Amino acid sequence: MGNFFIGLFLSTLITAILTTRLYRLFVWYGLNSIFLGTAAIIIGSNIADTAMIVSGSIAIILKGFFIPYVLKYFSKKFDTERNIQPSIKIQYSILLIPAILVFTFYLVDPIFHAYNKNYISLSIASLFLALVLMIEHKAIFPKIIGFLIIENALFLLAMSATQGMPMLIELGIFFDLLMAIIIINLLLTKEVRHV
Amino acid sequence: MFELLFIPPLFILVFSFFNTQKTKKILPFISALILIPALMLLFQQEKFYWHQYIHIDSLAKYILLLSYIVGIGVTLALESLQKHVSISIQEYKRFYRFFATFWIGMILSITANSMGLFWVGLELATLSTVYMIKTNHTQFASKEAWNYMIVGTIAISLILFGIILIYAAAKPVLGEEAMLFTQLQSAIHTMNAPYLFEIGFAFVAVGSFIKMGFFPMNLWLANIERASHYPVAALFSGILESAIMTGFFRFSLLAKSINESHLIGFTYIYALFTLFIVAFLIYRVKDFMRLFSLSGIEHMVLIAIFWVSGGYFAALLHFGAHALLKPALFISTGILESKGKYHIAGALRGFQGYKGKLFALLVALFILAIIALPPSPIFFSEIFGFSAMVEMAKKSHHLLLMFTAITFMLFLLAIIFYKFVDIYQQMKYSGSEEEKNVYSSDIAALIIFAVAVMILLANFKTLQTIV
């Protein structure tokens, strides 16, 4: 069951790369975080790890609902352009995404632990795909979403490859994420649309 | 004792909510308070604090002391910030607020024994730097603040990615303790997942290199330091790069125990390529900020190379000298470029009176020290570092290759040396004279750095015992 949700996580990420509308991008990011949190809760209950269940629930509430809502509020407040065209054409993206996935599976091939090999390759692939999402857009909000999806990829790696990080580190990461959102709020001004 | 380290930054944080015009004079003294716990730590035995998450060894002590001196110097220079650049009262207060946050993050990351805590401190410092860049109210600065936010967070995320992979490699053996540097170092040979560890180390190294401005991010760092006010650049070169370098030191020691030849090949190729690019970027540079930040990248390259070659003493000496000289140069840049004029020609002319003469002398000495003219500590560290590289090559079959690499490096360093001497002569002998103001706080900051460099020169023996 955890595998199923991780698959959904990857599919929402790929859809986010191909999307051309800003609010739809927020929705995909929210769904991505919800599937990730659900997978964390399922894996955590399988190995009886309370810390992972807690951080999965925090991820669902914070990243699935709160952050997309805040970002939507910012984009309304600063009146941003909602039509975001990727600068990489869709036919090339369709070739690039599987290439990245195949490459990461090839990369982790020499690892001996058979149990979590695929998860490691999937999280490295999501890191690269999030970088693609950042590269292909000129507007600022997709870049922020790309950064947040990198955080999700980190979370996926932490929960699958290591069966849970120490709780203190998890909380530190959440705290830094909130700090990042505060900083983004301070940085957003009327005149900055494109970087 | 460790808790006392956080008191000065917290005080600065609280004071930033009051009228800074009145409290400005007290702040340097408050930041100087941090020397008391730092010196007490220096003369104590090693200790674990707080559930093994914090561990202050001699390396951490040394880097803490350096960063405190930089912090005190920068608080002194911040006093006269309003006289050199235009900044509103509100922005000035915010600057202090984020400076305090930055400092807290820095202390956490330098003293952390847990890899995760190291990362959390680094992220806190990075995010607070973003806003410090934004305190400059230009279009350019706000664009660069975004650039820094995006590239910096990517770099930091790569570091965390690597940390998690290393944790995954060590967890079957060590359990929850796989997060701790000390435990990892002692149990590194029992690890049965070297490949996973090396992927993790590659992520960490690439993340740190991006953050320090190695290839392909050289101009990124230079632009950011150009856009921000000069104390930010001083903090960046003096403290933030030091903290990242600390992480690289610790991780590369681990990687060395796993597979030394991989580590050396990776670092040498990356660093020499960076040095090649940076030398020519320095050659065509046209203003002080970019010159000094690119030269900072060059010194970071040298430190990384000396460290992985086993010249620990050389690397630490170079590190200390750079962390003291570069902030001093950045602070003096604020005065050399006063009234927003960036031209190099004649920058050292037109300083009147006792303060002005002293300032011109100090800046000249710092510029000549940063390009390794003896008796600068950088000169000694380069001699020791190159000899360490040759020593390392003697043990393998790559002596000829190493001589080629050293010749190549010396050629690139000669280009940089030529450019610096050229710039120094332009500052001194060409251009027109203009009246420039120097304030006591600037001079005090520069004198602190000069005295610290002298103390560093007198303490080679202590440095040799650190690693």
Short mmCIF file of C-alpha atoms in Angstrom, two decimals, chain B residues 24-464:
data_model
loop_
_atom_site.label_atom_id
_atom_site.label_comp_id
_atom_site.label_asym_id
_atom_site.label_seq_id
_atom_site.Cartn_x
_atom_site.Cartn_y
_atom_site.Cartn_z
CA LYS B 24 24.12 51.30 18.67
CA LYS B 25 27.08 52.19 20.85
CA ILE B 26 26.41 49.34 23.29
CA LEU B 27 26.05 46.59 20.70
CA PRO B 28 29.77 46.05 19.96
CA PHE B 29 30.39 45.63 23.69
CA ILE B 30 27.56 43.13 23.90
CA SER B 31 28.97 41.14 21.01
CA ALA B 32 32.40 41.32 22.64
CA LEU B 33 30.87 39.60 25.69
CA ILE B 34 30.86 36.39 23.66
CA LEU B 35 34.62 36.22 23.98
CA ILE B 36 34.27 35.33 27.68
CA PRO B 37 32.53 31.93 27.21
CA ALA B 38 34.56 31.32 24.04
CA LEU B 39 37.86 31.76 25.84
CA MET B 40 36.62 29.70 28.78
CA LEU B 41 35.76 26.92 26.34
CA LEU B 42 39.18 27.26 24.77
CA PHE B 43 40.95 26.37 28.00
CA GLN B 44 38.63 23.51 28.96
CA GLN B 45 38.92 19.82 28.25
CA GLU B 46 36.70 18.27 25.60
CA LYS B 47 33.15 17.74 26.69
CA PHE B 48 29.88 16.45 25.43
CA TYR B 49 26.92 18.68 25.99
CA TRP B 50 23.26 18.02 25.60
CA HIS B 51 22.74 14.33 24.74
CA GLN B 52 25.73 14.13 22.41
CA TYR B 53 24.07 16.48 19.92
CA ILE B 54 26.65 19.17 20.64
CA HIS B 55 30.32 18.33 20.76
CA ILE B 56 32.96 21.03 20.95
CA ASP B 57 36.33 19.66 19.90
CA SER B 58 39.45 21.71 19.23
CA LEU B 59 38.51 22.26 15.57
CA ALA B 60 35.13 23.67 16.59
CA LYS B 61 36.80 25.84 19.24
CA TYR B 62 39.19 27.32 16.70
CA ILE B 63 36.46 28.07 14.17
CA LEU B 64 34.16 29.50 16.86
CA LEU B 65 36.89 31.86 18.00
CA LEU B 66 37.50 33.03 14.44
CA SER B 67 33.84 33.61 13.78
CA TYR B 68 33.47 35.58 17.03
CA ILE B 69 36.29 37.91 16.07
CA VAL B 70 34.60 38.43 12.70
CA GLY B 71 31.26 38.99 14.44
CA ILE B 72 32.73 41.62 16.77
CA GLY B 73 34.47 43.37 13.89
CA VAL B 74 31.27 43.44 11.87
CA THR B 75 29.20 44.85 14.77
CA LEU B 76 31.79 47.61 15.05
CA ALA B 77 31.58 48.32 11.34
CA LEU B 78 27.77 48.32 11.46
CA GLU B 79 27.93 51.43 13.65
CA SER B 80 29.02 53.62 10.77
CA LEU B 81 26.93 51.79 8.13
CA GLN B 82 24.43 54.65 7.91
CA LYS B 83 27.21 57.12 7.18
CA HIS B 84 28.52 55.19 4.18
CA VAL B 85 25.33 53.91 2.54
CA SER B 86 21.71 55.05 2.55
CA ILE B 87 19.62 52.77 4.75
CA SER B 88 16.37 53.52 6.56
CA ILE B 89 15.95 53.13 10.33
CA GLN B 90 13.51 50.22 9.93
CA GLU B 91 15.86 48.36 7.60
CA TYR B 92 18.73 48.99 9.98
CA LYS B 93 16.82 47.41 12.85
CA ARG B 94 15.90 44.43 10.67
CA PHE B 95 19.53 44.08 9.72
CA TYR B 96 20.43 43.63 13.38
CA ARG B 97 17.54 41.20 13.90
CA PHE B 98 18.62 38.93 11.09
CA PHE B 99 22.26 39.31 12.01
CA ALA B 100 21.43 37.86 15.43
CA THR B 101 19.47 34.99 13.86
CA PHE B 102 22.37 34.34 11.54
CA TRP B 103 24.75 34.18 14.47
CA ILE B 104 22.59 31.68 16.37
CA GLY B 105 22.42 29.44 13.32
CA MET B 106 26.17 29.68 12.90
CA ILE B 107 26.96 28.68 16.50
CA LEU B 108 24.61 25.69 16.14
CA SER B 109 26.14 24.45 12.93
CA ILE B 110 29.78 24.85 14.01
CA THR B 111 29.35 23.09 17.36
CA ALA B 112 26.95 20.40 16.14
CA ASN B 113 27.98 16.80 16.48
CA SER B 114 24.75 15.58 14.91
CA MET B 115 24.70 15.96 11.12
CA GLY B 116 21.05 16.99 11.22
CA LEU B 117 21.67 19.78 13.71
CA PHE B 118 24.58 20.99 11.59
CA TRP B 119 22.17 21.24 8.69
CA VAL B 120 19.46 23.03 10.67
CA GLY B 121 21.95 25.68 11.79
CA LEU B 122 23.20 26.14 8.26
CA GLU B 123 19.69 26.57 6.89
CA LEU B 124 18.83 29.13 9.58
CA ALA B 125 21.96 31.10 8.71
CA THR B 126 21.25 30.92 4.98
CA LEU B 127 17.66 32.11 5.28
CA SER B 128 18.65 35.02 7.52
CA THR B 129 21.34 36.05 5.04
CA VAL B 130 18.65 36.32 2.35
CA TYR B 131 16.96 39.12 4.21
CA MET B 132 20.22 40.85 5.04
CA ILE B 133 20.84 41.13 1.29
CA LYS B 134 17.36 42.59 0.89
CA THR B 135 18.11 45.50 3.27
CA ASN B 136 19.75 47.21 0.31
CA HIS B 137 16.85 48.91 -1.47
CA THR B 138 17.71 48.47 -5.10
CA GLN B 139 16.14 46.42 -7.87
CA PHE B 140 19.46 44.62 -8.30
CA ALA B 141 19.63 43.65 -4.62
CA SER B 142 16.11 42.26 -4.46
CA LYS B 143 16.74 40.22 -7.63
CA GLU B 144 19.97 38.90 -6.12
CA ALA B 145 18.19 38.10 -2.84
CA TRP B 146 15.85 35.85 -4.82
CA ASN B 147 18.80 34.29 -6.61
CA TYR B 148 20.47 33.64 -3.29
CA MET B 149 17.27 32.20 -1.84
CA ILE B 150 16.83 29.75 -4.71
CA VAL B 151 20.42 28.68 -5.32
CA GLY B 152 21.26 28.67 -1.62
CA THR B 153 18.31 26.52 -0.68
CA ILE B 154 19.07 24.09 -3.52
CA ALA B 155 22.64 23.79 -2.29
CA ILE B 156 21.50 23.27 1.29
CA SER B 157 18.93 20.69 0.17
CA LEU B 158 21.65 18.78 -1.66
CA ILE B 159 23.68 18.76 1.55
CA LEU B 160 20.71 17.37 3.50
CA PHE B 161 20.13 14.77 0.77
CA GLY B 162 23.70 13.60 1.17
CA ILE B 163 23.38 13.57 4.97
CA ILE B 164 20.32 11.32 4.77
CA LEU B 165 22.13 8.93 2.39
CA ILE B 166 25.12 8.75 4.75
CA TYR B 167 22.71 8.11 7.62
CA ALA B 168 21.06 5.34 5.59
CA ALA B 169 24.47 3.78 4.91
CA ALA B 170 25.45 3.76 8.59
CA LYS B 171 22.09 3.00 10.23
CA PRO B 172 22.23 -0.85 9.92
CA VAL B 173 25.43 -0.77 11.99
CA LEU B 174 24.94 2.15 14.37
CA GLY B 175 21.18 2.58 14.68
CA GLU B 176 20.05 6.05 15.82
CA GLU B 177 23.64 7.05 16.56
CA ALA B 178 24.48 7.10 12.84
CA MET B 179 23.75 10.84 12.89
CA LEU B 180 26.75 11.64 15.09
CA PHE B 181 30.09 12.57 13.53
CA THR B 182 32.12 11.09 16.37
CA GLN B 183 30.32 7.73 16.23
CA LEU B 184 30.61 7.62 12.44
CA GLN B 185 34.32 8.34 12.59
CA SER B 186 34.96 5.55 15.08
CA ALA B 187 32.77 2.94 13.37
CA ILE B 188 33.51 3.82 9.74
CA HIS B 189 35.30 0.55 8.95
CA THR B 190 32.41 -1.63 10.13
CA MET B 191 30.13 -0.05 7.53
CA ASN B 192 29.15 -2.44 4.76
CA ALA B 193 27.63 0.09 2.35
CA PRO B 194 30.55 2.10 0.95
CA TYR B 195 28.83 2.83 -2.36
CA LEU B 196 25.79 4.40 -0.69
CA PHE B 197 28.09 6.43 1.56
CA GLU B 198 30.03 7.74 -1.42
CA ILE B 199 26.86 8.81 -3.25
CA GLY B 200 25.92 10.66 -0.06
CA PHE B 201 29.33 12.29 0.19
CA ALA B 202 29.16 13.37 -3.45
CA PHE B 203 25.83 15.11 -2.77
CA VAL B 204 27.21 16.81 0.34
CA ALA B 205 30.38 17.92 -1.44
CA VAL B 206 28.55 19.30 -4.47
CA GLY B 207 26.12 21.13 -2.18
CA SER B 208 28.95 22.68 -0.16
CA PHE B 209 30.87 23.60 -3.30
CA ILE B 210 27.83 25.33 -4.80
CA LYS B 211 27.38 27.27 -1.58
CA MET B 212 31.04 28.33 -1.55
CA GLY B 213 30.83 29.49 -5.16
CA PHE B 214 32.84 26.77 -6.91
CA PHE B 215 32.23 26.04 -10.59
CA PRO B 216 29.63 26.71 -12.08
CA MET B 217 28.41 29.20 -9.46
CA ASN B 218 31.39 31.59 -9.32
CA LEU B 219 29.68 34.71 -10.60
CA TRP B 220 26.56 33.97 -8.57
CA LEU B 221 28.42 34.67 -5.34
CA ALA B 222 30.22 37.71 -6.74
CA ASN B 223 26.95 39.29 -7.86
CA ILE B 224 25.33 38.70 -4.49
CA GLU B 225 28.18 40.33 -2.62
CA ARG B 226 28.13 43.21 -5.08
CA ALA B 227 24.40 43.77 -4.55
CA SER B 228 24.36 43.65 -0.75
CA HIS B 229 25.74 46.14 1.75
CA TYR B 230 29.37 45.52 2.63
CA PRO B 231 28.88 43.99 6.17
CA VAL B 232 26.84 41.18 4.58
CA ALA B 233 29.74 40.33 2.30
CA ALA B 234 32.06 40.40 5.32
CA LEU B 235 29.81 38.02 7.25
CA PHE B 236 29.43 35.82 4.23
CA SER B 237 33.13 35.42 3.59
CA GLY B 238 34.15 35.32 7.22
CA ILE B 239 31.54 33.18 8.92
CA LEU B 240 29.15 31.43 6.55
CA GLU B 241 31.84 30.01 4.28
CA SER B 242 33.74 28.95 7.40
CA ALA B 243 30.76 27.01 8.69
CA ILE B 244 30.27 25.25 5.37
CA MET B 245 33.97 24.50 5.22
CA THR B 246 33.73 23.00 8.72
CA GLY B 247 31.12 20.60 7.41
CA PHE B 248 33.30 19.77 4.44
CA PHE B 249 36.25 19.10 6.79
CA ARG B 250 34.26 16.66 8.88
CA PHE B 251 32.65 14.85 5.95
CA SER B 252 35.87 14.58 3.98
CA LEU B 253 37.58 12.99 6.99
CA LEU B 254 34.85 10.33 6.87
CA ALA B 255 35.20 9.89 3.11
CA LYS B 256 38.96 9.60 3.47
CA SER B 257 38.54 6.57 5.71
CA ILE B 258 36.23 4.95 3.15
CA ASN B 259 38.11 5.51 -0.11
CA GLU B 260 40.90 8.05 -0.26
CA SER B 261 41.63 7.94 -3.98
CA HIS B 262 38.02 8.68 -4.93
CA LEU B 263 37.93 11.67 -2.57
CA ILE B 264 41.19 13.08 -3.89
CA GLY B 265 40.30 12.62 -7.55
CA PHE B 266 36.88 14.20 -7.10
CA THR B 267 38.09 17.20 -5.10
CA TYR B 268 41.17 17.88 -7.22
CA ILE B 269 39.35 17.84 -10.54
CA TYR B 270 36.51 20.02 -9.24
CA ALA B 271 38.81 22.46 -7.43
CA LEU B 272 41.41 22.86 -10.16
CA PHE B 273 38.74 23.48 -12.75
CA THR B 274 37.23 26.13 -10.45
CA LEU B 275 40.62 27.74 -9.91
CA PHE B 276 41.18 27.89 -13.67
CA ILE B 277 37.87 29.72 -14.22
CA VAL B 278 38.28 32.01 -11.22
CA ALA B 279 41.81 33.11 -12.16
CA PHE B 280 40.57 34.50 -15.47
CA LEU B 281 37.47 35.99 -13.88
CA ILE B 282 39.74 37.84 -11.44
CA TYR B 283 41.89 38.98 -14.36
CA ARG B 284 39.00 40.85 -15.97
CA VAL B 285 37.38 42.18 -12.80
CA LYS B 286 36.42 45.86 -12.57
CA ASP B 287 35.35 46.56 -8.99
CA PHE B 288 36.42 45.74 -5.46
CA MET B 289 33.52 43.60 -4.28
CA ARG B 290 33.73 41.16 -7.16
CA LEU B 291 37.50 41.07 -6.88
CA PHE B 292 37.42 40.14 -3.22
CA SER B 293 34.59 37.63 -3.48
CA LEU B 294 36.25 35.83 -6.40
CA SER B 295 39.50 35.81 -4.46
CA GLY B 296 37.52 34.26 -1.61
CA ILE B 297 36.54 31.41 -3.93
CA GLU B 298 40.20 30.97 -4.86
CA HIS B 299 41.17 30.66 -1.18
CA MET B 300 38.36 28.18 -0.50
CA VAL B 301 39.69 26.04 -3.37
CA LEU B 302 43.17 26.07 -1.84
CA ILE B 303 41.80 25.17 1.60
CA ALA B 304 39.82 22.23 0.20
CA ILE B 305 42.83 20.94 -1.73
CA PHE B 306 45.22 21.26 1.24
CA TRP B 307 42.75 19.53 3.55
CA VAL B 308 42.12 16.48 1.38
CA SER B 309 45.87 16.21 0.70
CA GLY B 310 46.47 15.75 4.41
CA GLY B 311 47.99 19.18 5.06
CA TYR B 312 45.63 19.81 7.98
CA PHE B 313 47.81 22.46 9.58
CA ALA B 314 48.22 24.31 6.27
CA ALA B 315 44.48 24.17 5.59
CA LEU B 316 43.58 25.48 9.05
CA LEU B 317 46.17 28.27 8.89
CA HIS B 318 44.96 29.34 5.47
CA PHE B 319 41.38 29.11 6.69
CA GLY B 320 42.07 31.30 9.71
CA ALA B 321 44.02 33.88 7.75
CA HIS B 322 41.33 34.09 5.10
CA ALA B 323 38.52 34.33 7.65
CA LEU B 324 40.26 37.32 9.25
CA LEU B 325 41.67 39.16 6.23
CA LYS B 326 38.69 38.92 3.91
CA PRO B 327 36.06 40.51 6.21
CA ALA B 328 38.56 43.29 6.92
CA LEU B 329 38.91 43.91 3.21
CA PHE B 330 35.16 43.87 2.68
CA ILE B 331 34.65 46.37 5.50
CA SER B 332 37.31 48.63 4.02
CA THR B 333 35.60 48.27 0.62
CA GLY B 334 32.60 50.05 2.11
CA ILE B 335 34.84 53.05 2.77
CA LEU B 336 36.84 52.87 -0.47
CA GLU B 337 33.60 52.90 -2.44
CA SER B 338 31.93 55.59 -0.37
CA LYS B 339 29.27 57.68 -2.08
CA GLY B 340 28.53 54.77 -4.40
CA LYS B 341 31.55 55.24 -6.66
CA TYR B 342 33.06 51.95 -7.74
CA HIS B 343 36.21 53.03 -9.55
CA ILE B 344 39.46 51.38 -8.55
CA ALA B 345 41.83 54.09 -9.74
CA GLY B 346 42.84 56.40 -6.94
CA ALA B 347 40.85 54.56 -4.28
CA LEU B 348 43.68 54.78 -1.76
CA ARG B 349 44.29 58.49 -2.32
CA GLY B 350 42.69 61.42 -0.57
CA PHE B 351 42.67 60.11 2.98
CA GLN B 352 43.37 63.04 5.26
CA GLY B 353 44.50 63.18 8.86
CA TYR B 354 45.67 60.58 11.31
CA LYS B 355 42.72 58.16 10.89
CA GLY B 356 42.85 58.35 7.13
CA LYS B 357 46.57 57.66 6.93
CA LEU B 358 46.23 54.68 9.29
CA PHE B 359 43.31 53.35 7.26
CA ALA B 360 45.21 53.59 3.98
CA LEU B 361 48.19 51.79 5.51
CA LEU B 362 46.04 48.98 6.94
CA VAL B 363 44.18 48.43 3.64
CA ALA B 364 47.45 48.30 1.73
CA LEU B 365 48.81 45.72 4.16
CA PHE B 366 45.65 43.61 3.97
CA ILE B 367 45.66 43.62 0.17
CA LEU B 368 49.30 42.56 0.08
CA ALA B 369 48.65 39.93 2.77
CA ILE B 370 45.76 38.32 0.90
CA ILE B 371 48.00 37.55 -2.10
CA ALA B 372 50.49 35.69 0.10
CA LEU B 373 53.37 38.14 0.33
CA PRO B 374 55.49 37.12 3.33
CA PRO B 375 55.15 37.45 6.32
CA SER B 376 51.44 36.92 5.67
CA PRO B 377 50.10 33.68 7.23
CA ILE B 378 48.76 32.79 3.79
CA PHE B 379 52.31 32.61 2.45
CA PHE B 380 53.30 30.06 5.11
CA SER B 381 50.15 28.04 4.65
CA GLU B 382 50.72 27.77 0.90
CA ILE B 383 54.31 26.61 1.43
CA PHE B 384 53.17 23.99 3.96
CA GLY B 385 50.20 23.00 1.80
CA PHE B 386 52.21 22.41 -1.36
CA SER B 387 54.75 20.39 0.59
CA ALA B 388 51.89 18.30 2.03
CA MET B 389 50.65 17.65 -1.52
CA VAL B 390 54.09 16.44 -2.59
CA GLU B 391 54.34 14.27 0.56
CA MET B 392 51.02 12.66 -0.31
CA ALA B 393 52.08 12.01 -3.91
CA LYS B 394 55.33 10.36 -2.79
CA LYS B 395 53.33 7.53 -1.20
CA SER B 396 51.54 6.77 -4.48
CA HIS B 397 52.69 6.47 -8.11
CA HIS B 398 51.44 9.89 -9.11
CA LEU B 399 54.36 12.16 -8.31
CA LEU B 400 54.67 13.51 -11.87
CA LEU B 401 50.94 14.18 -12.03
CA MET B 402 51.12 16.03 -8.73
CA PHE B 403 54.01 18.19 -9.95
CA THR B 404 51.96 19.02 -13.04
CA ALA B 405 49.01 19.98 -10.86
CA ILE B 406 51.17 22.16 -8.60
CA THR B 407 52.76 23.91 -11.61
CA PHE B 408 49.32 24.55 -13.04
CA MET B 409 48.10 25.95 -9.71
CA LEU B 410 51.16 28.19 -9.37
CA PHE B 411 50.59 29.53 -12.87
CA LEU B 412 46.97 30.41 -12.01
CA LEU B 413 48.00 31.94 -8.66
CA ALA B 414 50.57 34.03 -10.53
CA ILE B 415 47.81 35.47 -12.73
CA ILE B 416 45.83 36.42 -9.61
CA PHE B 417 48.96 37.88 -7.98
CA TYR B 418 49.66 40.01 -11.06
CA LYS B 419 46.10 41.36 -11.10
CA PHE B 420 46.16 42.25 -7.40
CA VAL B 421 49.49 44.07 -7.69
CA ASP B 422 48.17 45.90 -10.75
CA ILE B 423 45.06 46.97 -8.85
CA TYR B 424 47.14 48.04 -5.87
CA GLN B 425 49.27 50.26 -8.08
CA GLN B 426 46.18 51.79 -9.69
CA MET B 427 44.72 52.52 -6.25
CA LYS B 428 47.91 54.16 -5.12
CA TYR B 429 49.33 56.01 -8.11
CA SER B 430 46.61 56.85 -10.62
CA GLY B 431 43.20 58.52 -10.63
CA SER B 432 42.14 61.74 -8.97
CA GLU B 433 42.14 62.65 -5.28
CA GLU B 434 38.76 62.76 -3.55
CA GLU B 435 37.89 63.52 0.04
CA LYS B 436 36.79 60.37 1.90
CA ASN B 437 35.64 60.04 5.48
CA VAL B 438 36.89 57.37 7.87
CA TYR B 439 35.20 56.83 11.25
CA SER B 440 36.68 55.49 14.48
CA SER B 441 34.52 52.36 14.44
CA ASP B 442 35.85 51.32 11.03
CA ILE B 443 39.43 51.80 12.16
CA ALA B 444 38.70 49.87 15.37
CA ALA B 445 37.30 46.95 13.39
CA LEU B 446 40.31 46.86 11.08
CA ILE B 447 42.72 47.03 14.02
CA ILE B 448 40.92 44.08 15.66
CA PHE B 449 41.43 42.03 12.50
CA ALA B 450 45.07 43.09 12.20
CA VAL B 451 45.80 42.12 15.81
CA ALA B 452 44.03 38.79 15.30
CA VAL B 453 46.20 38.02 12.27
CA MET B 454 49.29 38.80 14.38
CA ILE B 455 48.07 36.42 17.10
CA LEU B 456 47.48 33.77 14.45
CA LEU B 457 51.06 34.18 13.21
CA ALA B 458 52.38 33.66 16.73
CA ASN B 459 50.43 30.45 17.35
CA PHE B 460 51.58 27.91 14.75
CA LYS B 461 52.30 25.32 17.43
CA THR B 462 48.75 25.43 18.76
CA LEU B 463 47.32 25.04 15.27
CA GLN B 464 49.42 21.93 14.67
#
